[in-house]
Tab-separated table of N, CA and C in Angstrom:
chain	number	residue	atom	x	y	z
A	1209	MET	N	-28.791	-85.159	184.075
A	1209	MET	CA	-28.185	-85.774	182.917
A	1209	MET	C	-28.601	-85.008	181.659
A	1210	MET	N	-27.634	-84.711	180.817
A	1210	MET	CA	-27.911	-84.018	179.561
A	1210	MET	C	-28.489	-85.013	178.557
A	1211	ARG	N	-29.380	-84.545	177.747
A	1211	ARG	CA	-30.002	-85.405	176.741
A	1211	ARG	C	-29.182	-85.330	175.449
A	1212	ILE	N	-28.790	-86.479	174.957
A	1212	ILE	CA	-28.066	-86.584	173.691
A	1212	ILE	C	-28.986	-87.339	172.740
A	1213	GLU	N	-29.390	-86.707	171.640
A	1213	GLU	CA	-30.350	-87.327	170.738
A	1213	GLU	C	-29.769	-87.777	169.412
A	1214	ASN	N	-28.554	-87.322	169.093
A	1214	ASN	CA	-27.998	-87.571	167.775
A	1214	ASN	C	-26.722	-88.401	167.831
A	1215	VAL	N	-26.648	-89.360	166.907
A	1215	VAL	CA	-25.433	-90.149	166.742
A	1215	VAL	C	-24.992	-90.040	165.282
A	1216	TYR	N	-23.695	-89.926	165.113
A	1216	TYR	CA	-23.076	-89.889	163.791
A	1216	TYR	C	-22.090	-91.039	163.708
A	1217	ILE	N	-22.256	-91.856	162.692
A	1217	ILE	CA	-21.413	-93.030	162.505
A	1217	ILE	C	-20.432	-92.744	161.380
A	1218	LEU	N	-19.145	-92.733	161.714
A	1218	LEU	CA	-18.100	-92.448	160.738
A	1218	LEU	C	-17.868	-93.685	159.871
A	1219	ALA	N	-18.089	-93.528	158.571
A	1219	ALA	CA	-18.002	-94.662	157.654
A	1219	ALA	C	-17.251	-94.282	156.379
A	1220	GLY	N	-16.215	-93.475	156.513
A	1220	GLY	CA	-15.525	-92.960	155.337
A	1220	GLY	C	-14.227	-93.635	154.984
A	1221	GLY	N	-13.835	-94.662	155.713
A	1221	GLY	CA	-12.552	-95.306	155.454
A	1221	GLY	C	-12.506	-96.042	154.135
A	1222	GLU	N	-11.295	-96.376	153.716
A	1222	GLU	CA	-11.102	-97.047	152.431
A	1222	GLU	C	-10.978	-98.557	152.536
A	1223	SER	N	-10.835	-99.098	153.737
A	1223	SER	CA	-10.721	-100.549	153.955
A	1223	SER	C	-9.533	-101.161	153.210
A	1224	ARG	N	-8.447	-100.417	153.052
A	1224	ARG	CA	-7.279	-100.922	152.318
A	1224	ARG	C	-6.709	-102.195	152.944
A	1225	ARG	N	-6.590	-102.228	154.264
A	1225	ARG	CA	-6.012	-103.405	154.917
A	1225	ARG	C	-6.927	-104.619	154.831
A	1226	MET	N	-8.225	-104.398	154.682
A	1226	MET	CA	-9.174	-105.501	154.566
A	1226	MET	C	-9.180	-106.048	153.140
A	1227	GLY	N	-8.914	-105.185	152.169
A	1227	GLY	CA	-8.927	-105.622	150.777
A	1227	GLY	C	-10.281	-105.487	150.105
A	1228	ARG	N	-11.303	-105.161	150.849
A	1228	ARG	CA	-12.649	-104.891	150.334
A	1228	ARG	C	-13.394	-104.099	151.394
A	1229	ASP	N	-14.549	-103.575	151.052
A	1229	ASP	CA	-15.272	-102.694	151.971
A	1229	ASP	C	-15.722	-103.458	153.217
A	1230	LYS	N	-15.034	-103.222	154.312
A	1230	LYS	CA	-15.290	-103.958	155.547
A	1230	LYS	C	-16.663	-103.684	156.145
A	1231	LEU	N	-17.214	-102.523	155.892
A	1231	LEU	CA	-18.496	-102.168	156.510
A	1231	LEU	C	-19.638	-103.052	156.044
A	1232	PHE	N	-19.485	-103.664	154.870
A	1232	PHE	CA	-20.548	-104.497	154.322
A	1232	PHE	C	-20.234	-105.991	154.394
A	1233	LEU	N	-19.196	-106.336	155.170
A	1233	LEU	CA	-18.882	-107.743	155.401
A	1233	LEU	C	-19.860	-108.332	156.412
A	1234	PRO	N	-20.199	-109.610	156.266
A	1234	PRO	CA	-21.089	-110.250	157.245
A	1234	PRO	C	-20.485	-110.172	158.649
A	1235	PHE	N	-21.334	-109.794	159.591
A	1235	PHE	CA	-20.889	-109.692	160.986
A	1235	PHE	C	-22.115	-109.871	161.870
A	1236	ASP	N	-22.059	-110.804	162.782
A	1236	ASP	CA	-23.211	-111.165	163.612
A	1236	ASP	C	-24.393	-111.487	162.686
A	1237	ASP	N	-25.505	-110.808	162.835
A	1237	ASP	CA	-26.694	-111.115	162.027
A	1237	ASP	C	-26.896	-110.161	160.860
A	1238	GLY	N	-25.868	-109.450	160.464
A	1238	GLY	CA	-25.975	-108.513	159.354
A	1238	GLY	C	-24.584	-108.170	158.850
A	1239	THR	N	-24.332	-106.886	158.694
A	1239	THR	CA	-23.002	-106.418	158.333
A	1239	THR	C	-22.433	-105.633	159.511
A	1240	LEU	N	-21.161	-105.331	159.426
A	1240	LEU	CA	-20.523	-104.548	160.486
A	1240	LEU	C	-21.219	-103.197	160.644
A	1241	LEU	N	-21.547	-102.541	159.543
A	1241	LEU	CA	-22.224	-101.244	159.607
A	1241	LEU	C	-23.633	-101.386	160.173
A	1242	GLU	N	-24.363	-102.397	159.748
A	1242	GLU	CA	-25.722	-102.597	160.274
A	1242	GLU	C	-25.698	-102.859	161.774
A	1243	ARG	N	-24.688	-103.580	162.242
A	1243	ARG	CA	-24.557	-103.832	163.684
A	1243	ARG	C	-24.356	-102.525	164.435
A	1244	CYS	N	-23.495	-101.661	163.907
A	1244	CYS	CA	-23.233	-100.372	164.553
A	1244	CYS	C	-24.505	-99.512	164.567
A	1245	ILE	N	-25.195	-99.468	163.449
A	1245	ILE	CA	-26.430	-98.681	163.367
A	1245	ILE	C	-27.452	-99.199	164.371
A	1246	SER	N	-27.634	-100.491	164.425
A	1246	SER	CA	-28.598	-101.098	165.346
A	1246	SER	C	-28.252	-100.792	166.801
A	1247	THR	N	-26.974	-100.922	167.151
A	1247	THR	CA	-26.535	-100.627	168.520
A	1247	THR	C	-26.815	-99.170	168.865
A	1248	CYS	N	-26.487	-98.277	167.962
A	1248	CYS	CA	-26.670	-96.844	168.235
A	1248	CYS	C	-28.138	-96.444	168.302
A	1249	ARG	N	-28.967	-97.041	167.482
A	1249	ARG	CA	-30.389	-96.686	167.476
A	1249	ARG	C	-31.076	-96.999	168.801
A	1250	ARG	N	-30.499	-97.884	169.585
A	1250	ARG	CA	-31.078	-98.194	170.894
A	1250	ARG	C	-30.943	-97.025	171.867
A	1251	ASN	N	-29.996	-96.129	171.594
A	1251	ASN	CA	-29.701	-95.051	172.524
A	1251	ASN	C	-30.048	-93.653	172.009
A	1252	PHE	N	-30.294	-93.509	170.714
A	1252	PHE	CA	-30.447	-92.170	170.148
A	1252	PHE	C	-31.666	-92.077	169.245
A	1253	ALA	N	-32.258	-90.889	169.223
A	1253	ALA	CA	-33.441	-90.654	168.398
A	1253	ALA	C	-33.085	-90.493	166.919
A	1254	HIS	N	-31.908	-89.956	166.631
A	1254	HIS	CA	-31.525	-89.658	165.247
A	1254	HIS	C	-30.148	-90.245	164.944
A	1255	THR	N	-30.080	-90.997	163.858
A	1255	THR	CA	-28.835	-91.643	163.459
A	1255	THR	C	-28.491	-91.212	162.042
A	1256	LYS	N	-27.225	-90.809	161.846
A	1256	LYS	CA	-26.740	-90.450	160.511
A	1256	LYS	C	-25.381	-91.092	160.299
A	1257	VAL	N	-25.097	-91.356	159.040
A	1257	VAL	CA	-23.790	-91.853	158.633
A	1257	VAL	C	-23.026	-90.679	158.042
A	1258	VAL	N	-21.711	-90.652	158.307
A	1258	VAL	CA	-20.839	-89.625	157.731
A	1258	VAL	C	-19.809	-90.343	156.871
A	1259	ALA	N	-19.704	-89.941	155.607
A	1259	ALA	CA	-18.794	-90.622	154.685
A	1259	ALA	C	-18.334	-89.661	153.588
A	1260	ARG	N	-17.432	-90.158	152.758
A	1260	ARG	CA	-16.936	-89.348	151.644
A	1260	ARG	C	-17.936	-89.252	150.515
A	1261	GLU	N	-18.819	-90.246	150.410
A	1261	GLU	CA	-19.828	-90.262	149.351
A	1261	GLU	C	-21.073	-90.980	149.848
A	1262	THR	N	-22.169	-90.830	149.137
A	1262	THR	CA	-23.441	-91.374	149.613
A	1262	THR	C	-23.889	-92.630	148.879
A	1263	ARG	N	-23.406	-92.850	147.684
A	1263	ARG	CA	-23.921	-93.899	146.798
A	1263	ARG	C	-24.003	-95.276	147.464
A	1264	LYS	N	-22.953	-95.717	148.107
A	1264	LYS	CA	-22.946	-97.087	148.635
A	1264	LYS	C	-23.841	-97.286	149.859
A	1265	PHE	N	-24.427	-96.213	150.369
A	1265	PHE	CA	-25.275	-96.311	151.561
A	1265	PHE	C	-26.763	-96.204	151.241
A	1266	ARG	N	-27.111	-96.093	149.970
A	1266	ARG	CA	-28.518	-95.898	149.579
A	1266	ARG	C	-29.455	-96.967	150.126
A	1267	SER	N	-29.011	-98.200	150.166
A	1267	SER	CA	-29.891	-99.292	150.596
A	1267	SER	C	-30.210	-99.252	152.088
A	1268	LEU	N	-29.487	-98.464	152.856
A	1268	LEU	CA	-29.691	-98.422	154.304
A	1268	LEU	C	-30.876	-97.568	154.734
A	1269	GLU	N	-31.350	-96.713	153.867
A	1269	GLU	CA	-32.443	-95.807	154.206
A	1269	GLU	C	-32.137	-95.031	155.478
A	1270	ILE	N	-30.971	-94.429	155.501
A	1270	ILE	CA	-30.509	-93.639	156.635
A	1270	ILE	C	-29.847	-92.391	156.072
A	1271	PRO	N	-30.008	-91.246	156.706
A	1271	PRO	CA	-29.363	-90.038	156.189
A	1271	PRO	C	-27.836	-90.174	156.188
A	1272	VAL	N	-27.234	-89.688	155.117
A	1272	VAL	CA	-25.777	-89.696	154.993
A	1272	VAL	C	-25.329	-88.269	154.727
A	1273	ILE	N	-24.360	-87.810	155.504
A	1273	ILE	CA	-23.777	-86.498	155.247
A	1273	ILE	C	-22.337	-86.702	154.793
A	1274	ILE	N	-21.850	-85.741	154.054
A	1274	ILE	CA	-20.521	-85.826	153.446
A	1274	ILE	C	-19.470	-85.239	154.383
A	1275	ASP	N	-18.280	-85.863	154.377
A	1275	ASP	CA	-17.143	-85.376	155.163
A	1275	ASP	C	-16.928	-83.879	154.951
A	1276	TYR	N	-16.399	-83.230	155.969
A	1276	TYR	CA	-16.114	-81.798	155.907
A	1276	TYR	C	-15.081	-81.546	154.806
A	1277	PRO	N	-15.322	-80.574	153.940
A	1277	PRO	CA	-14.428	-80.353	152.794
A	1277	PRO	C	-13.029	-79.876	153.208
A	1278	GLY	N	-12.043	-80.356	152.467
A	1278	GLY	CA	-10.675	-79.909	152.662
A	1278	GLY	C	-9.968	-80.531	153.856
A	1279	VAL	N	-10.578	-81.522	154.482
A	1279	VAL	CA	-10.000	-82.167	155.656
A	1279	VAL	C	-9.891	-83.659	155.361
A	1280	ALA	N	-8.840	-84.281	155.866
A	1280	ALA	CA	-8.626	-85.710	155.617
A	1280	ALA	C	-8.907	-86.540	156.859
A	1281	GLY	N	-9.130	-87.830	156.640
A	1281	GLY	CA	-9.251	-88.791	157.728
A	1281	GLY	C	-10.507	-88.623	158.561
A	1282	PRO	N	-10.520	-89.265	159.721
A	1282	PRO	CA	-11.701	-89.229	160.601
A	1282	PRO	C	-12.069	-87.820	161.066
A	1283	LEU	N	-11.101	-86.921	161.110
A	1283	LEU	CA	-11.402	-85.547	161.516
A	1283	LEU	C	-12.396	-84.906	160.543
A	1284	ALA	N	-12.348	-85.289	159.270
A	1284	ALA	CA	-13.310	-84.776	158.289
A	1284	ALA	C	-14.728	-85.201	158.662
A	1285	GLY	N	-14.877	-86.416	159.160
A	1285	GLY	CA	-16.189	-86.900	159.570
A	1285	GLY	C	-16.674	-86.242	160.851
A	1286	ILE	N	-15.763	-86.081	161.797
A	1286	ILE	CA	-16.130	-85.443	163.064
A	1286	ILE	C	-16.565	-84.005	162.824
A	1287	LEU	N	-15.817	-83.281	162.016
A	1287	LEU	CA	-16.170	-81.892	161.718
A	1287	LEU	C	-17.510	-81.807	160.979
A	1288	ALA	N	-17.749	-82.725	160.041
A	1288	ALA	CA	-19.030	-82.737	159.325
A	1288	ALA	C	-20.184	-82.971	160.294
A	1289	ALA	N	-19.996	-83.909	161.231
A	1289	ALA	CA	-21.043	-84.186	162.224
A	1289	ALA	C	-21.314	-82.959	163.088
A	1290	LEU	N	-20.254	-82.324	163.567
A	1290	LEU	CA	-20.420	-81.147	164.424
A	1290	LEU	C	-21.025	-79.976	163.657
A	1291	HIS	N	-20.713	-79.867	162.390
A	1291	HIS	CA	-21.288	-78.811	161.545
A	1291	HIS	C	-22.779	-79.062	161.320
A	1292	ASP	N	-23.157	-80.328	161.239
A	1292	ASP	CA	-24.550	-80.706	160.998
A	1292	ASP	C	-25.404	-80.596	162.261
A	1293	CYS	N	-24.821	-80.921	163.397
A	1293	CYS	CA	-25.563	-80.979	164.654
A	1293	CYS	C	-25.095	-79.851	165.566
A	1294	HIS	N	-25.980	-79.030	166.007
A	1294	HIS	CA	-25.593	-77.863	166.799
A	1294	HIS	C	-25.812	-78.082	168.297
A	1295	GLU	N	-25.741	-79.342	168.700
A	1295	GLU	CA	-25.816	-79.698	170.115
A	1295	GLU	C	-24.871	-80.876	170.322
A	1296	ALA	N	-24.648	-81.237	171.549
A	1296	ALA	CA	-23.758	-82.366	171.826
A	1296	ALA	C	-24.280	-83.609	171.121
A	1297	CYS	N	-23.363	-84.392	170.569
A	1297	CYS	CA	-23.746	-85.587	169.846
A	1297	CYS	C	-22.731	-86.700	170.093
A	1298	PHE	N	-23.181	-87.905	169.901
A	1298	PHE	CA	-22.309	-89.073	170.021
A	1298	PHE	C	-21.743	-89.356	168.640
A	1299	ILE	N	-20.440	-89.551	168.565
A	1299	ILE	CA	-19.772	-89.866	167.306
A	1299	ILE	C	-18.975	-91.146	167.519
A	1300	THR	N	-19.129	-92.068	166.583
A	1300	THR	CA	-18.409	-93.332	166.681
A	1300	THR	C	-17.961	-93.805	165.311
A	1301	ALA	N	-16.882	-94.546	165.288
A	1301	ALA	CA	-16.446	-95.206	164.067
A	1301	ALA	C	-17.344	-96.418	163.836
A	1302	ALA	N	-17.625	-96.709	162.589
A	1302	ALA	CA	-18.503	-97.825	162.248
A	1302	ALA	C	-17.856	-99.177	162.485
A	1303	ASP	N	-16.527	-99.205	162.602
A	1303	ASP	CA	-15.833	-100.497	162.677
A	1303	ASP	C	-15.438	-100.897	164.099
A	1304	LEU	N	-16.071	-100.326	165.098
A	1304	LEU	CA	-15.813	-100.725	166.488
A	1304	LEU	C	-16.732	-101.898	166.826
A	1305	SER	N	-16.227	-103.086	166.671
A	1305	SER	CA	-17.087	-104.272	166.762
A	1305	SER	C	-17.602	-104.562	168.161
A	1306	ASP	N	-16.957	-104.043	169.187
A	1306	ASP	CA	-17.376	-104.340	170.560
A	1306	ASP	C	-18.235	-103.240	171.187
A	1307	LEU	N	-18.566	-102.231	170.425
A	1307	LEU	CA	-19.415	-101.156	170.933
A	1307	LEU	C	-20.778	-101.740	171.321
A	1308	ASP	N	-21.256	-101.357	172.502
A	1308	ASP	CA	-22.572	-101.835	172.912
A	1308	ASP	C	-23.357	-100.717	173.596
A	1309	SER	N	-24.645	-100.957	173.767
A	1309	SER	CA	-25.548	-99.960	174.344
A	1309	SER	C	-25.164	-99.596	175.765
A	1310	GLU	N	-24.606	-100.550	176.494
A	1310	GLU	CA	-24.224	-100.300	177.886
A	1310	GLU	C	-23.142	-99.217	177.981
A	1311	ILE	N	-22.124	-99.310	177.157
A	1311	ILE	CA	-21.040	-98.328	177.215
A	1311	ILE	C	-21.527	-96.973	176.695
A	1312	ILE	N	-22.410	-96.987	175.706
A	1312	ILE	CA	-22.984	-95.733	175.217
A	1312	ILE	C	-23.786	-95.069	176.341
A	1313	SER	N	-24.606	-95.844	177.037
A	1313	SER	CA	-25.398	-95.306	178.150
A	1313	SER	C	-24.500	-94.727	179.233
A	1314	GLU	N	-23.394	-95.394	179.507
A	1314	GLU	CA	-22.462	-94.890	180.515
A	1314	GLU	C	-21.893	-93.534	180.113
A	1315	LEU	N	-21.545	-93.387	178.856
A	1315	LEU	CA	-21.055	-92.087	178.384
A	1315	LEU	C	-22.131	-91.015	178.546
A	1316	ILE	N	-23.336	-91.320	178.119
A	1316	ILE	CA	-24.431	-90.344	178.207
A	1316	ILE	C	-24.667	-89.931	179.662
A	1317	GLU	N	-24.695	-90.894	180.553
A	1317	GLU	CA	-24.940	-90.609	181.976
A	1317	GLU	C	-23.845	-89.754	182.602
A	1318	ASN	N	-22.640	-89.862	182.084
A	1318	ASN	CA	-21.509	-89.140	182.665
A	1318	ASN	C	-21.178	-87.830	181.951
A	1319	TYR	N	-21.890	-87.520	180.898
A	1319	TYR	CA	-21.586	-86.296	180.143
A	1319	TYR	C	-22.031	-85.064	180.923
A	1320	LYS	N	-21.096	-84.127	181.086
A	1320	LYS	CA	-21.380	-82.908	181.850
A	1320	LYS	C	-21.067	-81.642	181.051
A	1321	GLY	N	-21.081	-81.740	179.731
A	1321	GLY	CA	-20.873	-80.556	178.906
A	1321	GLY	C	-19.461	-80.355	178.404
A	1322	GLU	N	-18.578	-81.324	178.611
A	1322	GLU	CA	-17.213	-81.215	178.097
A	1322	GLU	C	-17.239	-81.094	176.571
A	1323	GLU	N	-16.145	-80.586	176.015
A	1323	GLU	CA	-16.049	-80.545	174.558
A	1323	GLU	C	-15.888	-81.959	173.998
A	1324	PHE	N	-15.312	-82.852	174.798
A	1324	PHE	CA	-15.224	-84.266	174.425
A	1324	PHE	C	-15.249	-85.121	175.678
A	1325	LEU	N	-16.108	-86.122	175.675
A	1325	LEU	CA	-16.116	-87.142	176.719
A	1325	LEU	C	-15.888	-88.469	176.017
A	1326	GLY	N	-14.776	-89.111	176.354
A	1326	GLY	CA	-14.424	-90.353	175.693
A	1326	GLY	C	-14.099	-91.454	176.676
A	1327	LEU	N	-13.513	-92.502	176.163
A	1327	LEU	CA	-13.206	-93.690	176.935
A	1327	LEU	C	-11.706	-93.940	176.993
A	1328	LYS	N	-11.272	-94.493	178.111
A	1328	LYS	CA	-9.863	-94.833	178.292
A	1328	LYS	C	-9.788	-96.242	178.861
A	1329	GLU	N	-9.045	-97.095	178.190
A	1329	GLU	CA	-8.795	-98.448	178.667
A	1329	GLU	C	-7.301	-98.542	178.940
A	1330	LYS	N	-6.954	-98.741	180.206
A	1330	LYS	CA	-5.553	-98.719	180.635
A	1330	LYS	C	-4.944	-97.407	180.169
A	1331	GLU	N	-3.990	-97.439	179.272
A	1331	GLU	CA	-3.358	-96.203	178.790
A	1331	GLU	C	-3.783	-95.849	177.372
A	1332	THR	N	-4.817	-96.499	176.869
A	1332	THR	CA	-5.258	-96.286	175.501
A	1332	THR	C	-6.538	-95.459	175.479
A	1333	VAL	N	-6.559	-94.448	174.622
A	1333	VAL	CA	-7.729	-93.593	174.459
A	1333	VAL	C	-8.333	-93.868	173.083
A	1334	GLN	N	-9.675	-93.911	173.020
A	1334	GLN	CA	-10.355	-94.099	171.748
A	1334	GLN	C	-11.069	-92.800	171.384
A	1335	PRO	N	-10.462	-91.983	170.508
A	1335	PRO	CA	-11.079	-90.708	170.145
A	1335	PRO	C	-12.243	-90.843	169.171
A	1336	LEU	N	-12.438	-92.033	168.601
A	1336	LEU	CA	-13.514	-92.221	167.633
A	1336	LEU	C	-14.736	-92.875	168.251
A	1337	CYS	N	-14.927	-92.627	169.532
A	1337	CYS	CA	-16.106	-93.128	170.228
A	1337	CYS	C	-16.310	-92.233	171.443
A	1338	GLY	N	-17.228	-91.291	171.325
A	1338	GLY	CA	-17.460	-90.401	172.444
A	1338	GLY	C	-18.475	-89.331	172.128
A	1339	ILE	N	-18.673	-88.473	173.100
A	1339	ILE	CA	-19.607	-87.362	172.957
A	1339	ILE	C	-18.799	-86.098	172.689
A	1340	TYR	N	-19.167	-85.432	171.620
A	1340	TYR	CA	-18.521	-84.184	171.231
A	1340	TYR	C	-19.511	-83.041	171.366
A	1341	SER	N	-19.041	-81.937	171.889
A	1341	SER	CA	-19.842	-80.725	171.997
A	1341	SER	C	-19.568	-79.854	170.775
A	1342	PRO	N	-20.567	-79.073	170.349
A	1342	PRO	CA	-20.318	-78.160	169.232
A	1342	PRO	C	-19.232	-77.132	169.559
A	1343	ALA	N	-18.964	-76.907	170.845
A	1343	ALA	CA	-17.899	-75.973	171.243
A	1343	ALA	C	-16.523	-76.460	170.801
A	1344	SER	N	-16.397	-77.738	170.453
A	1344	SER	CA	-15.111	-78.275	170.010
A	1344	SER	C	-14.835	-77.985	168.545
A	1345	PHE	N	-15.845	-77.579	167.801
A	1345	PHE	CA	-15.716	-77.418	166.347
A	1345	PHE	C	-14.557	-76.506	165.956
A	1346	ASP	N	-14.509	-75.298	166.501
A	1346	ASP	CA	-13.476	-74.338	166.089
A	1346	ASP	C	-12.067	-74.845	166.397
A	1347	LYS	N	-11.888	-75.475	167.541
A	1347	LYS	CA	-10.560	-75.997	167.892
A	1347	LYS	C	-10.152	-77.135	166.964
A	1348	LEU	N	-11.104	-78.007	166.635
A	1348	LEU	CA	-10.795	-79.111	165.729
A	1348	LEU	C	-10.565	-78.609	164.306
A	1349	LEU	N	-11.307	-77.582	163.903
A	1349	LEU	CA	-11.104	-76.990	162.577
A	1349	LEU	C	-9.733	-76.332	162.496
A	1350	LYS	N	-9.308	-75.710	163.583
A	1350	LYS	CA	-7.967	-75.104	163.614
A	1350	LYS	C	-6.898	-76.184	163.463
A	1351	ALA	N	-7.071	-77.296	164.139
A	1351	ALA	CA	-6.117	-78.409	164.002
A	1351	ALA	C	-6.077	-78.888	162.554
A	1352	ALA	N	-7.243	-78.981	161.932
A	1352	ALA	CA	-7.302	-79.401	160.530
A	1352	ALA	C	-6.609	-78.381	159.631
A	1353	GLY	N	-6.773	-77.106	159.953
A	1353	GLY	CA	-6.119	-76.055	159.177
A	1353	GLY	C	-4.608	-76.114	159.266
A	1354	ASN	N	-4.129	-76.667	160.366
A	1354	ASN	CA	-2.689	-76.863	160.545
A	1354	ASN	C	-2.240	-78.200	159.969
A	1355	ALA	N	-3.141	-78.877	159.254
A	1355	ALA	CA	-2.889	-80.194	158.662
A	1355	ALA	C	-2.550	-81.233	159.733
A	1356	ASP	N	-3.057	-81.033	160.942
A	1356	ASP	CA	-2.872	-82.015	162.003
A	1356	ASP	C	-4.162	-82.813	162.099
A	1357	TYR	N	-4.207	-83.935	161.386
A	1357	TYR	CA	-5.415	-84.747	161.331
A	1357	TYR	C	-5.419	-85.859	162.367
A	1358	ARG	N	-4.433	-85.879	163.238
A	1358	ARG	CA	-4.384	-86.902	164.283
A	1358	ARG	C	-5.407	-86.541	165.355
A	1359	ILE	N	-6.401	-87.376	165.475
A	1359	ILE	CA	-7.520	-87.080	166.369
A	1359	ILE	C	-7.078	-86.979	167.819
A	1360	TYR	N	-6.279	-87.912	168.268
A	1360	TYR	CA	-5.867	-87.915	169.670
A	1360	TYR	C	-5.181	-86.600	170.037
A	1361	GLU	N	-4.252	-86.144	169.219
A	1361	GLU	CA	-3.552	-84.893	169.509
A	1361	GLU	C	-4.507	-83.702	169.474
A	1362	SER	N	-5.473	-83.749	168.580
A	1362	SER	CA	-6.460	-82.661	168.497
A	1362	SER	C	-7.325	-82.602	169.748
A	1363	ILE	N	-7.674	-83.760	170.284
A	1363	ILE	CA	-8.503	-83.812	171.492
A	1363	ILE	C	-7.778	-83.210	172.689
A	1364	MET	N	-6.482	-83.336	172.725
A	1364	MET	CA	-5.706	-82.808	173.850
A	1364	MET	C	-5.834	-81.285	173.975
A	1365	HIS	N	-6.329	-80.627	172.931
A	1365	HIS	CA	-6.541	-79.174	172.966
A	1365	HIS	C	-7.967	-78.807	173.374
A	1366	LEU	N	-8.780	-79.810	173.641
A	1366	LEU	CA	-10.176	-79.580	174.027
A	1366	LEU	C	-10.335	-79.656	175.539
A	1367	ASP	N	-11.467	-79.169	176.009
A	1367	ASP	CA	-11.894	-79.422	177.387
A	1367	ASP	C	-12.452	-80.845	177.352
A	1368	TYR	N	-11.662	-81.811	177.800
A	1368	TYR	CA	-12.062	-83.203	177.658
A	1368	TYR	C	-11.967	-83.950	178.982
A	1369	ARG	N	-12.651	-85.084	179.005
A	1369	ARG	CA	-12.583	-85.997	180.129
A	1369	ARG	C	-12.687	-87.399	179.561
A	1370	LEU	N	-11.982	-88.335	180.219
A	1370	LEU	CA	-11.981	-89.719	179.767
A	1370	LEU	C	-12.510	-90.624	180.878
A	1371	LEU	N	-13.460	-91.470	180.534
A	1371	LEU	CA	-13.992	-92.436	181.488
A	1371	LEU	C	-13.179	-93.721	181.393
A	1372	PRO	N	-12.681	-94.196	182.518
A	1372	PRO	CA	-11.968	-95.473	182.471
A	1372	PRO	C	-12.958	-96.620	182.295
A	1373	VAL	N	-12.592	-97.573	181.447
A	1373	VAL	CA	-13.407	-98.771	181.261
A	1373	VAL	C	-12.536	-99.987	181.535
A	1374	GLY	N	-13.140	-101.009	182.088
A	1374	GLY	CA	-12.393	-102.191	182.481
A	1374	GLY	C	-12.339	-103.272	181.432
A	1375	ARG	N	-12.892	-103.006	180.252
A	1375	ARG	CA	-12.874	-104.005	179.193
A	1375	ARG	C	-12.664	-103.305	177.857
A	1376	SER	N	-12.226	-104.046	176.900
A	1376	SER	CA	-12.012	-103.463	175.578
A	1376	SER	C	-13.353	-103.161	174.933
A	1377	VAL	N	-13.519	-101.961	174.484
A	1377	VAL	CA	-14.747	-101.579	173.789
A	1377	VAL	C	-14.437	-101.033	172.406
A	1378	TRP	N	-13.205	-101.173	171.975
A	1378	TRP	CA	-12.883	-100.617	170.671
A	1378	TRP	C	-11.960	-101.494	169.843
A	1379	ARG	N	-12.372	-102.710	169.709
A	1379	ARG	CA	-11.652	-103.589	168.793
A	1379	ARG	C	-12.058	-103.179	167.380
A	1380	ASN	N	-11.142	-102.509	166.690
A	1380	ASN	CA	-11.414	-102.088	165.319
A	1380	ASN	C	-11.256	-103.278	164.382
A	1381	ILE	N	-12.137	-103.366	163.420
A	1381	ILE	CA	-12.036	-104.376	162.382
A	1381	ILE	C	-11.326	-103.721	161.195
A	1382	ASN	N	-10.076	-104.115	160.963
A	1382	ASN	CA	-9.291	-103.528	159.873
A	1382	ASN	C	-8.727	-104.557	158.910
A	1383	THR	N	-8.515	-105.787	159.374
A	1383	THR	CA	-7.925	-106.834	158.542
A	1383	THR	C	-8.794	-108.084	158.632
A	1384	PRO	N	-8.633	-109.024	157.703
A	1384	PRO	CA	-9.401	-110.272	157.800
A	1384	PRO	C	-9.183	-110.992	159.133
A	1385	GLN	N	-8.000	-110.898	159.716
A	1385	GLN	CA	-7.720	-111.542	160.996
A	1385	GLN	C	-8.548	-110.938	162.126
A	1386	ASP	N	-8.892	-109.665	162.014
A	1386	ASP	CA	-9.693	-109.005	163.052
A	1386	ASP	C	-11.117	-109.538	163.127
A	1387	LEU	N	-11.567	-110.210	162.073
A	1387	LEU	CA	-12.925	-110.765	162.065
A	1387	LEU	C	-13.030	-112.025	162.913
A	1388	VAL	N	-11.890	-112.623	163.236
A	1388	VAL	CA	-11.865	-113.834	164.040
A	1388	VAL	C	-11.957	-113.425	165.511
A	1389	ARG	N	-12.953	-113.951	166.216
A	1389	ARG	CA	-13.136	-113.556	167.617
A	1389	ARG	C	-12.425	-114.496	168.535
């Protein structure tokens, strides 16, 4: 089994559909972002947040890196993480409310050096939760250079593998209705 020590939590969204910053909304025993950080810290030695700016994360006492310049959307965060970490790392969106240590452990145990190892539920793929290899950087940067910021399509150009999961692990919190369980 390959050792994965670094996790990058993508926290650069604008929360337009929520109407306010969803990452700092109460969720479980803290905020949505604190829940994600806590879950990830159980599996990784080093945790960083990736965002467009650092100011709103000061109270977390966690390293924050800035999105990759000249790139939009989640791909900017993924590229920033890969640029920062020169080994395979786990990258996840901060708003995946059902992410748990068990599914993270399953990914780590099954990682065999692919450029991307992700999850598949039925016919749905979640590109914002998986292990990325630094070997994927150039291909993802090329996609960004072509202004193709769609993560799923970019992953299709990588050496990737998807683990089937029998339960939803990526309920994104985007609207007030999504907070209702």
